[in-house]
Structures are given as C-alpha cells and as structure tokens.
PDB file of C-alpha atoms and ligand atoms in Angstrom:
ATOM      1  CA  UNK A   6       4.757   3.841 -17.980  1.00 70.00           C
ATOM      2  CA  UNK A   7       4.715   4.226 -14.046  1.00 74.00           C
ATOM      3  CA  UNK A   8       6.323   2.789 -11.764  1.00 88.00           C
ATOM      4  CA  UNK A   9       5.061  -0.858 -10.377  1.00 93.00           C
ATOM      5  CA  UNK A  10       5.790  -0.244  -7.098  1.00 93.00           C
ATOM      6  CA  UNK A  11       3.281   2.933  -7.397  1.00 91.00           C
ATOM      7  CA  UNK A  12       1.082   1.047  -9.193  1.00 93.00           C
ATOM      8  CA  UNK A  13       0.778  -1.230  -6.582  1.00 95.00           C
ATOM      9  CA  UNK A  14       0.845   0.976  -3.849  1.00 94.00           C
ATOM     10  CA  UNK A  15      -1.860   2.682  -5.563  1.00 93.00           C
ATOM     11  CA  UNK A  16      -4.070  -0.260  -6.405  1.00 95.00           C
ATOM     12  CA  UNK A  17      -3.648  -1.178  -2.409  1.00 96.00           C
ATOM     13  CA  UNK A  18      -4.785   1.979  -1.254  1.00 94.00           C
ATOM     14  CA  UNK A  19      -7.708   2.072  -3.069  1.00 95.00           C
ATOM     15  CA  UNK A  20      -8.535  -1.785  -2.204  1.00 96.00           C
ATOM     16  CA  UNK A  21     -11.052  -1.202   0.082  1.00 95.00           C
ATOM     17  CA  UNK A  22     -13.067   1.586  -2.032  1.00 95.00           C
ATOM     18  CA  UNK A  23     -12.308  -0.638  -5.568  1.00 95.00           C
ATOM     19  CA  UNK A  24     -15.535  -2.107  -6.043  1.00 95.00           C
ATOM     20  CA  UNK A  25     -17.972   0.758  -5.331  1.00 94.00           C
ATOM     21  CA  UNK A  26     -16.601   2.151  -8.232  1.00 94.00           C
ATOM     22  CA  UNK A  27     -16.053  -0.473 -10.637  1.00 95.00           C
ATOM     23  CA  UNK A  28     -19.507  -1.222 -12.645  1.00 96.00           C
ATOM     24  CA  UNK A  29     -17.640  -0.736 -15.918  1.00 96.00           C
ATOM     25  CA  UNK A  30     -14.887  -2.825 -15.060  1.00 97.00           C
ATOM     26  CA  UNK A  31     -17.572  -5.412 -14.061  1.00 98.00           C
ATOM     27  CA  UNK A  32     -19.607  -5.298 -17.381  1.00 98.00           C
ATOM     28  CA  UNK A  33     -16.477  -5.138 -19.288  1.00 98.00           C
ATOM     29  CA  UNK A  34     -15.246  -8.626 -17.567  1.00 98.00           C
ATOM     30  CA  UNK A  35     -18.606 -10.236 -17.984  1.00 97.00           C
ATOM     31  CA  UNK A  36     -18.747  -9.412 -21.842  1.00 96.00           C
ATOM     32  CA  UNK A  37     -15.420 -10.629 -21.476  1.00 97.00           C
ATOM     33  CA  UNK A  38     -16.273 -14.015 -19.724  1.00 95.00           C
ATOM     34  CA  UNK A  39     -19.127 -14.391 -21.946  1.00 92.00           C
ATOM     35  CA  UNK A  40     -16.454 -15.117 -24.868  1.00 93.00           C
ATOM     36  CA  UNK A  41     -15.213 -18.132 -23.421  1.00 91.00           C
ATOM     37  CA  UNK A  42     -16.696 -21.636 -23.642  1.00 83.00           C
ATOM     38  CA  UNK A  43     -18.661 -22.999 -21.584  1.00 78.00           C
ATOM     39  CA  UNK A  44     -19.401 -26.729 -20.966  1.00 70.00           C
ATOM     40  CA  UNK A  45     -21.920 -28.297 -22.154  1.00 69.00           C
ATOM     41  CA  UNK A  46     -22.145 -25.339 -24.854  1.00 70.00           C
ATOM     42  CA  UNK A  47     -25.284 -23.764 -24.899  1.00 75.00           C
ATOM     43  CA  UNK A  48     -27.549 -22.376 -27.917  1.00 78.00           C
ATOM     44  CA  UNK A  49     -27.103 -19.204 -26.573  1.00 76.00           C
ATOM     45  CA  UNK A  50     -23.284 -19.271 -26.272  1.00 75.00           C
ATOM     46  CA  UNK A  51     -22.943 -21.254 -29.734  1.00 77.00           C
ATOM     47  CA  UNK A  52     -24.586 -18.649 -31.797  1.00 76.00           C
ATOM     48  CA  UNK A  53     -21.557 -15.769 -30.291  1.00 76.00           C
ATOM     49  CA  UNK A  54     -18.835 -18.235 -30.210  1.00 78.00           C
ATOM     50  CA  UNK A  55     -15.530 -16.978 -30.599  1.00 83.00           C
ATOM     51  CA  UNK A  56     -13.590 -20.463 -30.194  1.00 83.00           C
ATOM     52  CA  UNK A  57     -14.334 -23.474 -32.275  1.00 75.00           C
ATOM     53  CA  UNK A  58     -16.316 -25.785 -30.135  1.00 71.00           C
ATOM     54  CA  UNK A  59     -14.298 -28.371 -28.191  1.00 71.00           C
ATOM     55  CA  UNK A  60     -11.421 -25.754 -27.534  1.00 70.00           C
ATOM     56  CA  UNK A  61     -10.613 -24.405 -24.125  1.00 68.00           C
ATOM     57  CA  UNK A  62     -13.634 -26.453 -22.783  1.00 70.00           C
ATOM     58  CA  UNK A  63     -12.082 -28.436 -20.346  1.00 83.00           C
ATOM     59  CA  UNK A  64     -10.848 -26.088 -18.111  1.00 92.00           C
ATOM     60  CA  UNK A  65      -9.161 -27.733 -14.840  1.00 94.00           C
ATOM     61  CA  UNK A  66      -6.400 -24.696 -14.294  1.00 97.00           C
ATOM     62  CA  UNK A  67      -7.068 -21.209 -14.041  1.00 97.00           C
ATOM     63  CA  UNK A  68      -5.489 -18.335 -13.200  1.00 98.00           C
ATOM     64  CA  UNK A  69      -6.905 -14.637 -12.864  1.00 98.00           C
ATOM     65  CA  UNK A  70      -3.888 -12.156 -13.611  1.00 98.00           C
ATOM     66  CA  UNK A  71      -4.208  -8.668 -11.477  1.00 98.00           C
ATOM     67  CA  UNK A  72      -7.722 -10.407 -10.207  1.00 98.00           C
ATOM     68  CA  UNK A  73      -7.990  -7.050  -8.084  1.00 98.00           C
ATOM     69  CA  UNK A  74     -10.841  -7.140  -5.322  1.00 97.00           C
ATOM     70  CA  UNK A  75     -11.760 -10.849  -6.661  1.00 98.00           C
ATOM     71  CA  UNK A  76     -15.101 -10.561  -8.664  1.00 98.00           C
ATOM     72  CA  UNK A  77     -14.099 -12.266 -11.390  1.00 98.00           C
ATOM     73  CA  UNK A  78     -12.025 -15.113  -9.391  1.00 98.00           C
ATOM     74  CA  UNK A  79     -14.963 -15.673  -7.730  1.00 97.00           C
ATOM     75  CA  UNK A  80     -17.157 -15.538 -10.980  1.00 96.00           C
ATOM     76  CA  UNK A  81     -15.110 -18.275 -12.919  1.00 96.00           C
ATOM     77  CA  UNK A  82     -14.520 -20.399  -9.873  1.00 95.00           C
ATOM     78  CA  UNK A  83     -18.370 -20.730  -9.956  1.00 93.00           C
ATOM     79  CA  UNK A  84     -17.968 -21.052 -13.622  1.00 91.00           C
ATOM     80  CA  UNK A  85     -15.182 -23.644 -13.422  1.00 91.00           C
ATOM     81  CA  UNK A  86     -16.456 -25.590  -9.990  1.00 88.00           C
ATOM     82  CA  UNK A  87     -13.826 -28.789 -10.383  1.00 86.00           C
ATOM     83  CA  UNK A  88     -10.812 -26.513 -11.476  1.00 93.00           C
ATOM     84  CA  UNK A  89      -7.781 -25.398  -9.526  1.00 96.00           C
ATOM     85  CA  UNK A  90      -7.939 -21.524  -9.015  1.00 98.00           C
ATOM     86  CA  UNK A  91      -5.096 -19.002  -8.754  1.00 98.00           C
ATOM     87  CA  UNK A  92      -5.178 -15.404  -8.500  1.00 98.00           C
ATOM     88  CA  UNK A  93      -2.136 -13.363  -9.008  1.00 98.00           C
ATOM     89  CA  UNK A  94      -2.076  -9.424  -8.577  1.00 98.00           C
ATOM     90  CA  UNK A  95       0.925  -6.821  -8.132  1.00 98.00           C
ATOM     91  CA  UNK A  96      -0.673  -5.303  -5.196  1.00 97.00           C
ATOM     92  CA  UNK A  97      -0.808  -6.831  -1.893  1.00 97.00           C
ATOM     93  CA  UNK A  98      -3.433  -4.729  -0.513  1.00 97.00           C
ATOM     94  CA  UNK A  99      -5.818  -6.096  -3.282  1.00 97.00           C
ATOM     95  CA  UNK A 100      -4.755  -9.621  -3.196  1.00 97.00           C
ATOM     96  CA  UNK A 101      -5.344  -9.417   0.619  1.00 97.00           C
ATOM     97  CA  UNK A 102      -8.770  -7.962   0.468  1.00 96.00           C
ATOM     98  CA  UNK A 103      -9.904 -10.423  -2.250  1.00 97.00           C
ATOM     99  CA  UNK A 104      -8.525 -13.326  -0.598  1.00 97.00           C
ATOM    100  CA  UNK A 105     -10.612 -12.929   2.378  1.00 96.00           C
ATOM    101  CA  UNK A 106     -13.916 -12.951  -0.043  1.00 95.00           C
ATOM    102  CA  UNK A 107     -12.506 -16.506  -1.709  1.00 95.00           C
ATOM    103  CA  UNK A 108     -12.864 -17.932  -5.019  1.00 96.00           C
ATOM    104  CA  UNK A 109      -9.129 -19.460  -5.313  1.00 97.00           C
ATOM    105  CA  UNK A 110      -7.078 -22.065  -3.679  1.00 97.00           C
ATOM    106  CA  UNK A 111      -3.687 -20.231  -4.160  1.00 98.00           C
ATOM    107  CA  UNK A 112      -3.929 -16.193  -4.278  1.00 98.00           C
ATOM    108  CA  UNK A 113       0.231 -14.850  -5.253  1.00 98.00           C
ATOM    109  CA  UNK A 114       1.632 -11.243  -5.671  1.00 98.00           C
ATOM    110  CA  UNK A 115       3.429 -11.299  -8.745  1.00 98.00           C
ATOM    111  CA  UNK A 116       3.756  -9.177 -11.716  1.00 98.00           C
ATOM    112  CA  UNK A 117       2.309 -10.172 -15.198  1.00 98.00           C
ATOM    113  CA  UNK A 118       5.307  -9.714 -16.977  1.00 98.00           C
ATOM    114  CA  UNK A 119       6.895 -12.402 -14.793  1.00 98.00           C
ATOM    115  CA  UNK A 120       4.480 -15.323 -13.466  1.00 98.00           C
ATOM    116  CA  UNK A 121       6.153 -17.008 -10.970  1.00 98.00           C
ATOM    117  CA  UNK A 122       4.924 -20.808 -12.602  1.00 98.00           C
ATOM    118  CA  UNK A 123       6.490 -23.652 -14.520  1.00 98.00           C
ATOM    119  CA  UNK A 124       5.630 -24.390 -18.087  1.00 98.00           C
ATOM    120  CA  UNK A 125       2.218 -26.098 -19.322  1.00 98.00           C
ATOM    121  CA  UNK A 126       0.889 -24.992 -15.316  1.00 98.00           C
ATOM    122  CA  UNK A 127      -2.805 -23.202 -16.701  1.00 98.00           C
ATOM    123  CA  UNK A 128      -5.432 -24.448 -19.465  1.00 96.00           C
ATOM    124  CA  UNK A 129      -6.652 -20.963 -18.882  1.00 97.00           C
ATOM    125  CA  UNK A 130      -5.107 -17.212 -17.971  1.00 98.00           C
ATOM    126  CA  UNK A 131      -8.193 -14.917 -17.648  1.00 98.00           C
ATOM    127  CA  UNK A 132      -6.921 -10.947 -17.116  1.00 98.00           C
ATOM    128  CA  UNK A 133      -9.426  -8.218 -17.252  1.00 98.00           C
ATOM    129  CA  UNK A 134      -8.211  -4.580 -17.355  1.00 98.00           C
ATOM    130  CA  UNK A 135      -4.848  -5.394 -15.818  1.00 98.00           C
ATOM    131  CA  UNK A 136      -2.771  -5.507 -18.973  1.00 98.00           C
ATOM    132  CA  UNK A 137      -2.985  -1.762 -19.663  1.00 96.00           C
ATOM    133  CA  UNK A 138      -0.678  -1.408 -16.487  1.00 95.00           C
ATOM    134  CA  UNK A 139       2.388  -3.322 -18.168  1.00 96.00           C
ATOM    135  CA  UNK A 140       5.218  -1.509 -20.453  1.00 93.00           C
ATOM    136  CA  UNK A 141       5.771  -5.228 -22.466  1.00 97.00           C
ATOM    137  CA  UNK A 142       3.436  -6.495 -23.454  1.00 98.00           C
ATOM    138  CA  UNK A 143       5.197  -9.171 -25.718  1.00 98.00           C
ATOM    139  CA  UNK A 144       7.006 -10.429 -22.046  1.00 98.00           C
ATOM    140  CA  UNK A 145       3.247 -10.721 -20.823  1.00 98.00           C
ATOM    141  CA  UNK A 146       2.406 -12.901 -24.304  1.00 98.00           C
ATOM    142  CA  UNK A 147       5.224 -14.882 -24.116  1.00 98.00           C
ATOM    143  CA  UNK A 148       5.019 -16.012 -20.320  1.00 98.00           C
ATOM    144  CA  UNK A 149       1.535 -16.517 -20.861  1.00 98.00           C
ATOM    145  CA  UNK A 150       2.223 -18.865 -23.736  1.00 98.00           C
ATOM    146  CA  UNK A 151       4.795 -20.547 -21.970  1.00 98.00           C
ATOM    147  CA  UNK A 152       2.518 -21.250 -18.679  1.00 98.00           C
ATOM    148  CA  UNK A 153      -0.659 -22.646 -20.547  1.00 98.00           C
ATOM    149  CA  UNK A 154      -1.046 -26.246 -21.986  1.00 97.00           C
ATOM    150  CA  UNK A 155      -1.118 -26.570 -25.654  1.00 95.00           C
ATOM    151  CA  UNK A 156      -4.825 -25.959 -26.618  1.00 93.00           C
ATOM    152  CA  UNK A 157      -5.522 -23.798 -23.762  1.00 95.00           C
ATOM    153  CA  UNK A 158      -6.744 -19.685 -23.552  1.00 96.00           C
ATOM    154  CA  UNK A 159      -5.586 -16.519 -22.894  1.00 98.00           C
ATOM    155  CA  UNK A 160      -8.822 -14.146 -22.586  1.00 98.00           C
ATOM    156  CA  UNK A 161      -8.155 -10.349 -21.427  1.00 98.00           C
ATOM    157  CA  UNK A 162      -8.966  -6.498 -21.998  1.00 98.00           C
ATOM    158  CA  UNK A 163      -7.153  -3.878 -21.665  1.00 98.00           C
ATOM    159  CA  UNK A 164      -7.509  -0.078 -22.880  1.00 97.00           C
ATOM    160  CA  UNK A 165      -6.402   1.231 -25.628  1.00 98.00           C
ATOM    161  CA  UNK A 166      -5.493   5.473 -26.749  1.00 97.00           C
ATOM    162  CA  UNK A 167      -8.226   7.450 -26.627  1.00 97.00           C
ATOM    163  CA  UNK A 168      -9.370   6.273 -23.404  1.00 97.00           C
ATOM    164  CA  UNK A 169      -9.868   9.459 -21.327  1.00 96.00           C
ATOM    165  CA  UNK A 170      -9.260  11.110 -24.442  1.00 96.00           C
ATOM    166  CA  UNK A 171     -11.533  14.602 -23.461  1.00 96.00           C
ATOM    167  CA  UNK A 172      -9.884  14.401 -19.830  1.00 94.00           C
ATOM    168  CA  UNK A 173      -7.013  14.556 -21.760  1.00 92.00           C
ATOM    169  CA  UNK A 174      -7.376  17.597 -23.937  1.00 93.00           C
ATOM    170  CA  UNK A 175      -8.712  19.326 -21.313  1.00 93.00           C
ATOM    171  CA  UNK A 176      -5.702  19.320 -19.032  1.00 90.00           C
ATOM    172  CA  UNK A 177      -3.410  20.047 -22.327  1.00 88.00           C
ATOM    173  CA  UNK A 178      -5.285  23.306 -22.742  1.00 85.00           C
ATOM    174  CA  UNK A 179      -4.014  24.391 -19.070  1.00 83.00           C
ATOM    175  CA  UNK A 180      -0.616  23.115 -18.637  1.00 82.00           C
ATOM    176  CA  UNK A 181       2.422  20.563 -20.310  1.00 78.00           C
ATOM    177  CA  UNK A 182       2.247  17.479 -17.734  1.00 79.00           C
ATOM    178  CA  UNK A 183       0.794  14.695 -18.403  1.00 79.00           C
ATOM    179  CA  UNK A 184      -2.238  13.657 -16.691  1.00 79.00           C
ATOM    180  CA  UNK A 185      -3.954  11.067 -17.741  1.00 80.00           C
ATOM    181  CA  UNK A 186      -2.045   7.228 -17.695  1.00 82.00           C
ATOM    182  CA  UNK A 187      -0.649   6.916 -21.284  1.00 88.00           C
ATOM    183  CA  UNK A 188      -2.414   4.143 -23.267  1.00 94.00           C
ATOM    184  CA  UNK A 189      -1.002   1.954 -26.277  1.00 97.00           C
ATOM    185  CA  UNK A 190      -3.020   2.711 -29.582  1.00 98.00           C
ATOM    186  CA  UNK A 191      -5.125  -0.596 -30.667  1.00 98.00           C
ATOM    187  CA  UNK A 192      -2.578  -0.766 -33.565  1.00 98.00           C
ATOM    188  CA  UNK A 193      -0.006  -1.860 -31.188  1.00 98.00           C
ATOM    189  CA  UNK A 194      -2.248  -4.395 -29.586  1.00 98.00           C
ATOM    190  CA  UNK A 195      -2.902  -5.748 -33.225  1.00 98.00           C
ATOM    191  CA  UNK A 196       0.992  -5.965 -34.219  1.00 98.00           C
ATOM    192  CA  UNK A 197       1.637  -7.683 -30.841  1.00 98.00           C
ATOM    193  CA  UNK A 198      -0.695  -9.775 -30.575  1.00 98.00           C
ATOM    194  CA  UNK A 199      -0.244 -10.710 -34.468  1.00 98.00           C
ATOM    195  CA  UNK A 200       3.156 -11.548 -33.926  1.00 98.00           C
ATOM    196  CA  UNK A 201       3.164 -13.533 -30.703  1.00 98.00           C
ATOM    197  CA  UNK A 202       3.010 -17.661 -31.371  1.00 97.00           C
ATOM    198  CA  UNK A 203      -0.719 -17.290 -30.410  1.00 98.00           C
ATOM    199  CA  UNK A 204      -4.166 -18.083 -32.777  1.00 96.00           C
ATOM    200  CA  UNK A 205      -6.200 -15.000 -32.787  1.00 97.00           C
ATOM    201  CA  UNK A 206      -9.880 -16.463 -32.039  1.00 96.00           C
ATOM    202  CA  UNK A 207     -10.496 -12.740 -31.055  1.00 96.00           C
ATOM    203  CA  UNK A 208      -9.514  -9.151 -30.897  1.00 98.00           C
ATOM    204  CA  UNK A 209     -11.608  -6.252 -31.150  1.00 98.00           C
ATOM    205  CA  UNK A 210     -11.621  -2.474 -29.909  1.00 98.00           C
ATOM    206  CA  UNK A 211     -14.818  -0.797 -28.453  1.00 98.00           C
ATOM    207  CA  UNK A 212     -15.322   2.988 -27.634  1.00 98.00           C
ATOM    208  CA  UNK A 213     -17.361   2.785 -24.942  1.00 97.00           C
ATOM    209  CA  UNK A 214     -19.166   6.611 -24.302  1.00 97.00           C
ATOM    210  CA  UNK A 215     -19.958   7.595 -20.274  1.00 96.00           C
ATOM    211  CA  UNK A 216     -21.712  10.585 -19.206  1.00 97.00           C
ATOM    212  CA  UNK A 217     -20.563  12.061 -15.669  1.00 96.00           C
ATOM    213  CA  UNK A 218     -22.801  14.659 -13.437  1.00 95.00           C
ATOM    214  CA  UNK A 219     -19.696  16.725 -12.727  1.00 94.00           C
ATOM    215  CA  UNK A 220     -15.901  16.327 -12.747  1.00 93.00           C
ATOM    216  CA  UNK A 221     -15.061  15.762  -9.417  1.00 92.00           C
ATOM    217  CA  UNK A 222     -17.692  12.149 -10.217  1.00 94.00           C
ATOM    218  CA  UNK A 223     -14.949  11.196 -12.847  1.00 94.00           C
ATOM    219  CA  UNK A 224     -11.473  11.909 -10.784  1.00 91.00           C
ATOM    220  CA  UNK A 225     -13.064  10.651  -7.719  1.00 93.00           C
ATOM    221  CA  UNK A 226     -14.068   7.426  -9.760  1.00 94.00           C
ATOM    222  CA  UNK A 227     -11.007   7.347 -11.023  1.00 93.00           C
ATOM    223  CA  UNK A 228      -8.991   7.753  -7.582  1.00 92.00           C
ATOM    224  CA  UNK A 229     -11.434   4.930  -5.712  1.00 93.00           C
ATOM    225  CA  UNK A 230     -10.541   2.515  -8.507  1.00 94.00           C
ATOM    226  CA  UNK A 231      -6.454   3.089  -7.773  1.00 89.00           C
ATOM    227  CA  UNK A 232      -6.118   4.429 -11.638  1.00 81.00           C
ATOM    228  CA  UNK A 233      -6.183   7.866 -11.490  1.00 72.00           C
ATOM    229  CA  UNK A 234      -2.448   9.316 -12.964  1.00 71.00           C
ATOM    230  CA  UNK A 235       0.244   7.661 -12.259  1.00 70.00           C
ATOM    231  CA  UNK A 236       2.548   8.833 -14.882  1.00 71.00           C
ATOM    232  CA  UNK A 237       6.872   9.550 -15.075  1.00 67.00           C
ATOM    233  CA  UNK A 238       5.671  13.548 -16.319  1.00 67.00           C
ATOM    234  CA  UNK A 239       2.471  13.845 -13.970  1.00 72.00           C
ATOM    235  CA  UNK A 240       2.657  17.627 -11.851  1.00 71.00           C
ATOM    236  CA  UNK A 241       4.189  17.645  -8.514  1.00 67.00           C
ATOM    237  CA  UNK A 242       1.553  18.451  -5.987  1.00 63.00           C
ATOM    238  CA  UNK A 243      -1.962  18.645  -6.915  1.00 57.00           C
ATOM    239  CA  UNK A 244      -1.159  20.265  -9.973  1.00 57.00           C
ATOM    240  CA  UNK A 245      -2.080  23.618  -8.516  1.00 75.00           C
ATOM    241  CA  UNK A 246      -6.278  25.060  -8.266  1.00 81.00           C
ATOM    242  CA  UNK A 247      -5.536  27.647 -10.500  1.00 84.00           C
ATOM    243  CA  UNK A 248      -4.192  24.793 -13.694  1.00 84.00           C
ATOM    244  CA  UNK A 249      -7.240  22.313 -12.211  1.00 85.00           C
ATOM    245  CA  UNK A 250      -9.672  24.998 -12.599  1.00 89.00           C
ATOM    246  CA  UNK A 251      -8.273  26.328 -16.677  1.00 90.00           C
ATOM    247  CA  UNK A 252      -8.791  22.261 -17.067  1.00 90.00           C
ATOM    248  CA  UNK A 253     -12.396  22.052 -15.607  1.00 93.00           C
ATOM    249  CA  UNK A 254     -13.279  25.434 -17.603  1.00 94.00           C
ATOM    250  CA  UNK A 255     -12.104  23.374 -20.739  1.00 94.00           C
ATOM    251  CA  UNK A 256     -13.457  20.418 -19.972  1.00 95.00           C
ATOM    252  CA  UNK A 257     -16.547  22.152 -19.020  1.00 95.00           C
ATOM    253  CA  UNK A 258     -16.940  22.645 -23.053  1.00 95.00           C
ATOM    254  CA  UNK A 259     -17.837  19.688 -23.779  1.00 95.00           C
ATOM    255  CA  UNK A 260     -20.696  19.491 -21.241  1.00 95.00           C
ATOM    256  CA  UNK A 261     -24.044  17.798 -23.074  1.00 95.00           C
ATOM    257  CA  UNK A 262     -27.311  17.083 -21.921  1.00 95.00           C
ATOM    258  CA  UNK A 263     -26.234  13.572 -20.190  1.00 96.00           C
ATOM    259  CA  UNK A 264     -23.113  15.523 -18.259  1.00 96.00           C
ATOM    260  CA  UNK A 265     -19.988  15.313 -19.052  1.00 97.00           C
ATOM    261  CA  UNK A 266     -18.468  13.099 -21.759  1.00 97.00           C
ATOM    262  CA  UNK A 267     -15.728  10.264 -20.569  1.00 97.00           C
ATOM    263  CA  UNK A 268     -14.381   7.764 -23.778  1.00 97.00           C
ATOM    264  CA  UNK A 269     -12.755   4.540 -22.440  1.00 97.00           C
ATOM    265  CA  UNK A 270     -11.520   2.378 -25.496  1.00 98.00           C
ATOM    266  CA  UNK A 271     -11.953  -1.205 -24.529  1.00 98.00           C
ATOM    267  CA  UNK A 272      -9.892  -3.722 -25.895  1.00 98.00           C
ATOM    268  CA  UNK A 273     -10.789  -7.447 -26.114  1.00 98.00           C
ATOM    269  CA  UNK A 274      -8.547 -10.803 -26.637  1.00 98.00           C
ATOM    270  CA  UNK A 275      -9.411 -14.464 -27.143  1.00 97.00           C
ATOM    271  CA  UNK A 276      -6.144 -15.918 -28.115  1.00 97.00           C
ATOM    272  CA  UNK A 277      -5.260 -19.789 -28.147  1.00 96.00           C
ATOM    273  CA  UNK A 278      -2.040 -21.875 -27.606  1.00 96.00           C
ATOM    274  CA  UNK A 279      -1.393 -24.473 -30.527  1.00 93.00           C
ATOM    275  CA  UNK A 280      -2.312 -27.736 -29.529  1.00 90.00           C
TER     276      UNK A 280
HETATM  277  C1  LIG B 320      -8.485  -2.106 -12.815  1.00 59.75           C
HETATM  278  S1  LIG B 320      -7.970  -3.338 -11.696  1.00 59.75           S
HETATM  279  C2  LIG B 320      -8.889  -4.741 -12.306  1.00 59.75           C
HETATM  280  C3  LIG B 320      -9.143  -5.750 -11.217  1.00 59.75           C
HETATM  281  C4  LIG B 320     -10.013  -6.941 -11.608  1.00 59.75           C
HETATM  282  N1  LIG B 320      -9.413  -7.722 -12.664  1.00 59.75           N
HETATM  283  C5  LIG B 320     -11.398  -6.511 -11.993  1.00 59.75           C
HETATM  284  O1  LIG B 320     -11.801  -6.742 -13.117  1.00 59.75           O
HETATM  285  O2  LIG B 320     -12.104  -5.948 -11.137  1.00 59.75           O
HETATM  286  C6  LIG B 320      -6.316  -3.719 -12.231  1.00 59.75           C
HETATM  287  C7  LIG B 320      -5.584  -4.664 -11.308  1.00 59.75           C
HETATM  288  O3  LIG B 320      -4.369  -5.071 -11.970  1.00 59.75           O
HETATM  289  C8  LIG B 320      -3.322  -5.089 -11.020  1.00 59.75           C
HETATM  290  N2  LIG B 320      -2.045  -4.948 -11.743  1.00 59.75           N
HETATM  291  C9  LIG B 320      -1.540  -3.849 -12.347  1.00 59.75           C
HETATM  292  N3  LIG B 320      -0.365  -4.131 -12.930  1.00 59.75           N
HETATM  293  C10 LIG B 320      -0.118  -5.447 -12.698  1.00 59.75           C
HETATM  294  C11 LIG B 320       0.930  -6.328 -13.050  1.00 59.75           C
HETATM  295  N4  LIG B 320       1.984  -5.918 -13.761  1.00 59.75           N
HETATM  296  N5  LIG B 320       0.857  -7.618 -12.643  1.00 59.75           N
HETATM  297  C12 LIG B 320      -0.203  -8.055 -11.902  1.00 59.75           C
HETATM  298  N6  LIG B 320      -1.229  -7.254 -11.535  1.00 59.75           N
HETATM  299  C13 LIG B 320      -1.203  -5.961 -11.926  1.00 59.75           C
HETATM  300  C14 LIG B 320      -3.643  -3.944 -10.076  1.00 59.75           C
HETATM  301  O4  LIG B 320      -2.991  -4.070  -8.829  1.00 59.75           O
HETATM  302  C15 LIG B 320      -5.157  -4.047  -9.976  1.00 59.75           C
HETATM  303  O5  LIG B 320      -5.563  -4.846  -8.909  1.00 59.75           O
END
C-alpha cells in the first residue's frame, strides 16, 4: 500500500484536473447512489431495491468519505435537502477545491481508517472509490459501524484485482517494479465484509471493459485523476523510455478495433447497522 501522505499529496495535485477525467468514477457513484433509498420510494427504485423498504430512509446525517472534487456531496445533498452534510477526504487540496463548489455544512481532512466523530454521529456514510486507497479495511468497517446509528447505511465501491490488469502484464513483460496500485482480490472484500458486525443488503463485483485511442489517453487519465502508481516497489524516475517503450510494444498486443483494452473491477457495498 502507499504511503497516505503521497496519496494525498497526489490526490491534491491533481485536484484541479480531477473531474475532466472522471466520467467513470461518476457513473460508477451514480449506479452506486441509485442503490440507496429514496423517500417516498418510487416504482422505479422499488423494483431494484437492495434495502428492505423503510430502512436507511430517513436520512438526516451524512457523510461522504474521500468526497474528492465534491460531485457526489453535492449530488446527495440535493438528494438529502433537510440533512446535515459532511465531507471528509485525506487530501487537502481536494477538500479545498470541493468546498468552494458546496454541498456540505462541515468539509474535514481525515483519513477513513480514523474518522475523527463520536459514536451514533451518521444515519449514512456514502464512499465511492476511496476505499481502494486504505491497507485495513476491517479499521474502515469498524469505525464506520461505530459512527452510524443503529439502522443506518454504509454504501461504497472500491476496486478490486484485476483492475488494470493488461496495464499490468504489460509492464511485467519489460521490467520487475511494480506499476500499477496493488488491488485486494473481491475474495477479500467478501471475507471482510462477511465478518464485520454489518447486514450484507449488497455486494457485488463488476468488470467493467474500456477501450483507449492510445496509451498515453490511459496514463494521462490516470495521472489527472491523482491515481496513477503510487506503490512501495514503483521505479525510481520515470521508469526509463527504453522499459516504457518494451511496455507499450506489449501492451500494444492487445490493441482491438475499439483501441486499447483497460479492465477496472468495480466493487459495490450496501451494508446496514443492526437496529
Ligand atoms: C478516486 S477519488 C474519488 C473522489 C470522489 N468520491 C468521486 O467519486 O469523484 C478518491 C478520493 O479518496 C481520497 N482518499 C484516499 N485515501 C483516503 C483515506 N484514507 N481517507 C480519506 N480519503 C481518502 C483521495 O484523496 C481522493 O480524493
């Protein structure tokens, strides 16, 4: 796992350039939102429920974890219009740009694996594609138990192994560092989830396939959104041209008619507190 001061540093450097990048991460968080209940339920929403009707409805605490640039604070305060909102994210840089868009009353710089609130303070923790960033994820599950109310929600995705899977293989066939951010399998997700005091309502893995014109699209995607490698083994330097150009000649392999192949494993979580 990297560092979190890197991570942050990274995620607040790329602040400003976040969202002109991030249409995945936007339709991954609205498929995401779109699991959780709404009030009055509609037909729409009761025919892909994931929670038993009458739970997690009455929503007047919220808190986006790593909210980033602030779409989806913004989203669920307009979702949520009578609520308290917080937004928490490890990077100041992001926290700093969203604020100044709005959505929440109270916008803190905290890690995930240590929220900075007293017991029973949230009815619901909303975290999408921040989780991936933290080494425990049982110390993530078990603050996030002990901040909600009984009865309330903890909805998030994450990514799973396999995500940047070709990217991957293609830098293996030119050198031994590791280049791509190191993802825990779905498995692990499963037997942590499974064991936490949480009710599964929901938890599901999606390969999600993405077709890129050229390389340089996907690392300079992935360097605008503040995720590109951040790994303990990663290459000092650059990595050298001559190893970035035996990776693009691999990766160049796989090249199909839609461009270049990209695999991003999505995970997603409904869980509940016991009332
Ligand atoms: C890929 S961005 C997602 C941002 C936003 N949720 C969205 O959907 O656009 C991940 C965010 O998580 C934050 N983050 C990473 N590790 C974190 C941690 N341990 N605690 C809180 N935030 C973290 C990063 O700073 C970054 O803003």
């Amino acid at each position: 796992m990297p560092d979190k001061r890197q991570i942050a540093a990274s995620f607040s450097r790329a602040a400003p350039t976040y969202d002109s990048a991030a249409a995945f991460q936007r339709e991954v968080g609205e498929r995401l939102l779109n699991l959780l209940p709404v009030s009055p339920a509609s037909e729409e929403w009761r025919k892909n429920a994931v929670v038993e009707e009458g739970a997690g409805e009455k929503v007047q605490s919220w808190l986006d974890i790593g909210c980033g640039s602030g779409h989806f604070t913004r989203l669920l305060a307009a979702r949520y219009p009578k609520s308290q909102g917080y937004a928490l994210d490890i990077a100041q840089g992001m926290l700093h740009h969203a604020k100044s868009q709005g959505g929440a009353e109270h916008w803190i710089a905290a890690d995930a694996e240590n929220l900075p609130f007293s017991e029973g303070s949230f009815d619901l923790l909303f975290s999408n594609l921040c989780l991936q960033w933290c080494k425990n994820l049982e110390q993530v599950l078990s603050e996030a138990g002990r901040t909600l109310r009984p009865g309330g929600l903890l909805a998030f995705t994450s990514l799973a192994s396999g995500t940047l899977a070709e990217l991957n293989a293609a830098w293996q066939a030119a050198d031994h560092f590791t280049h791509v951010n190191r993802f825990r399998a779905f498995a692990g997700y499963q037997a942590i989830c499974r064991a936490s005091d949480f009710k599964l309502h929901h938890l599901s893995c999606h390969a999600e396939l993405h077709h890129y014109p050229t390389l340089r699209k996907l690392t300079g995607e992935l360097k605008a959104l503040g995720a590109h490698n951040l790994s303990p083994n990663r290459p000092p330097g650059l990595g050298g041209r001559a190893r970035f150009a035996a990776m693009t000649r691999a990766y160049q392999q796989k090249q199909c008619a839609k461009g270049l192949p990209a695999t991003w494993q999505v995970v997603y979580a409904v869980l509940g507190k016991a009332t």
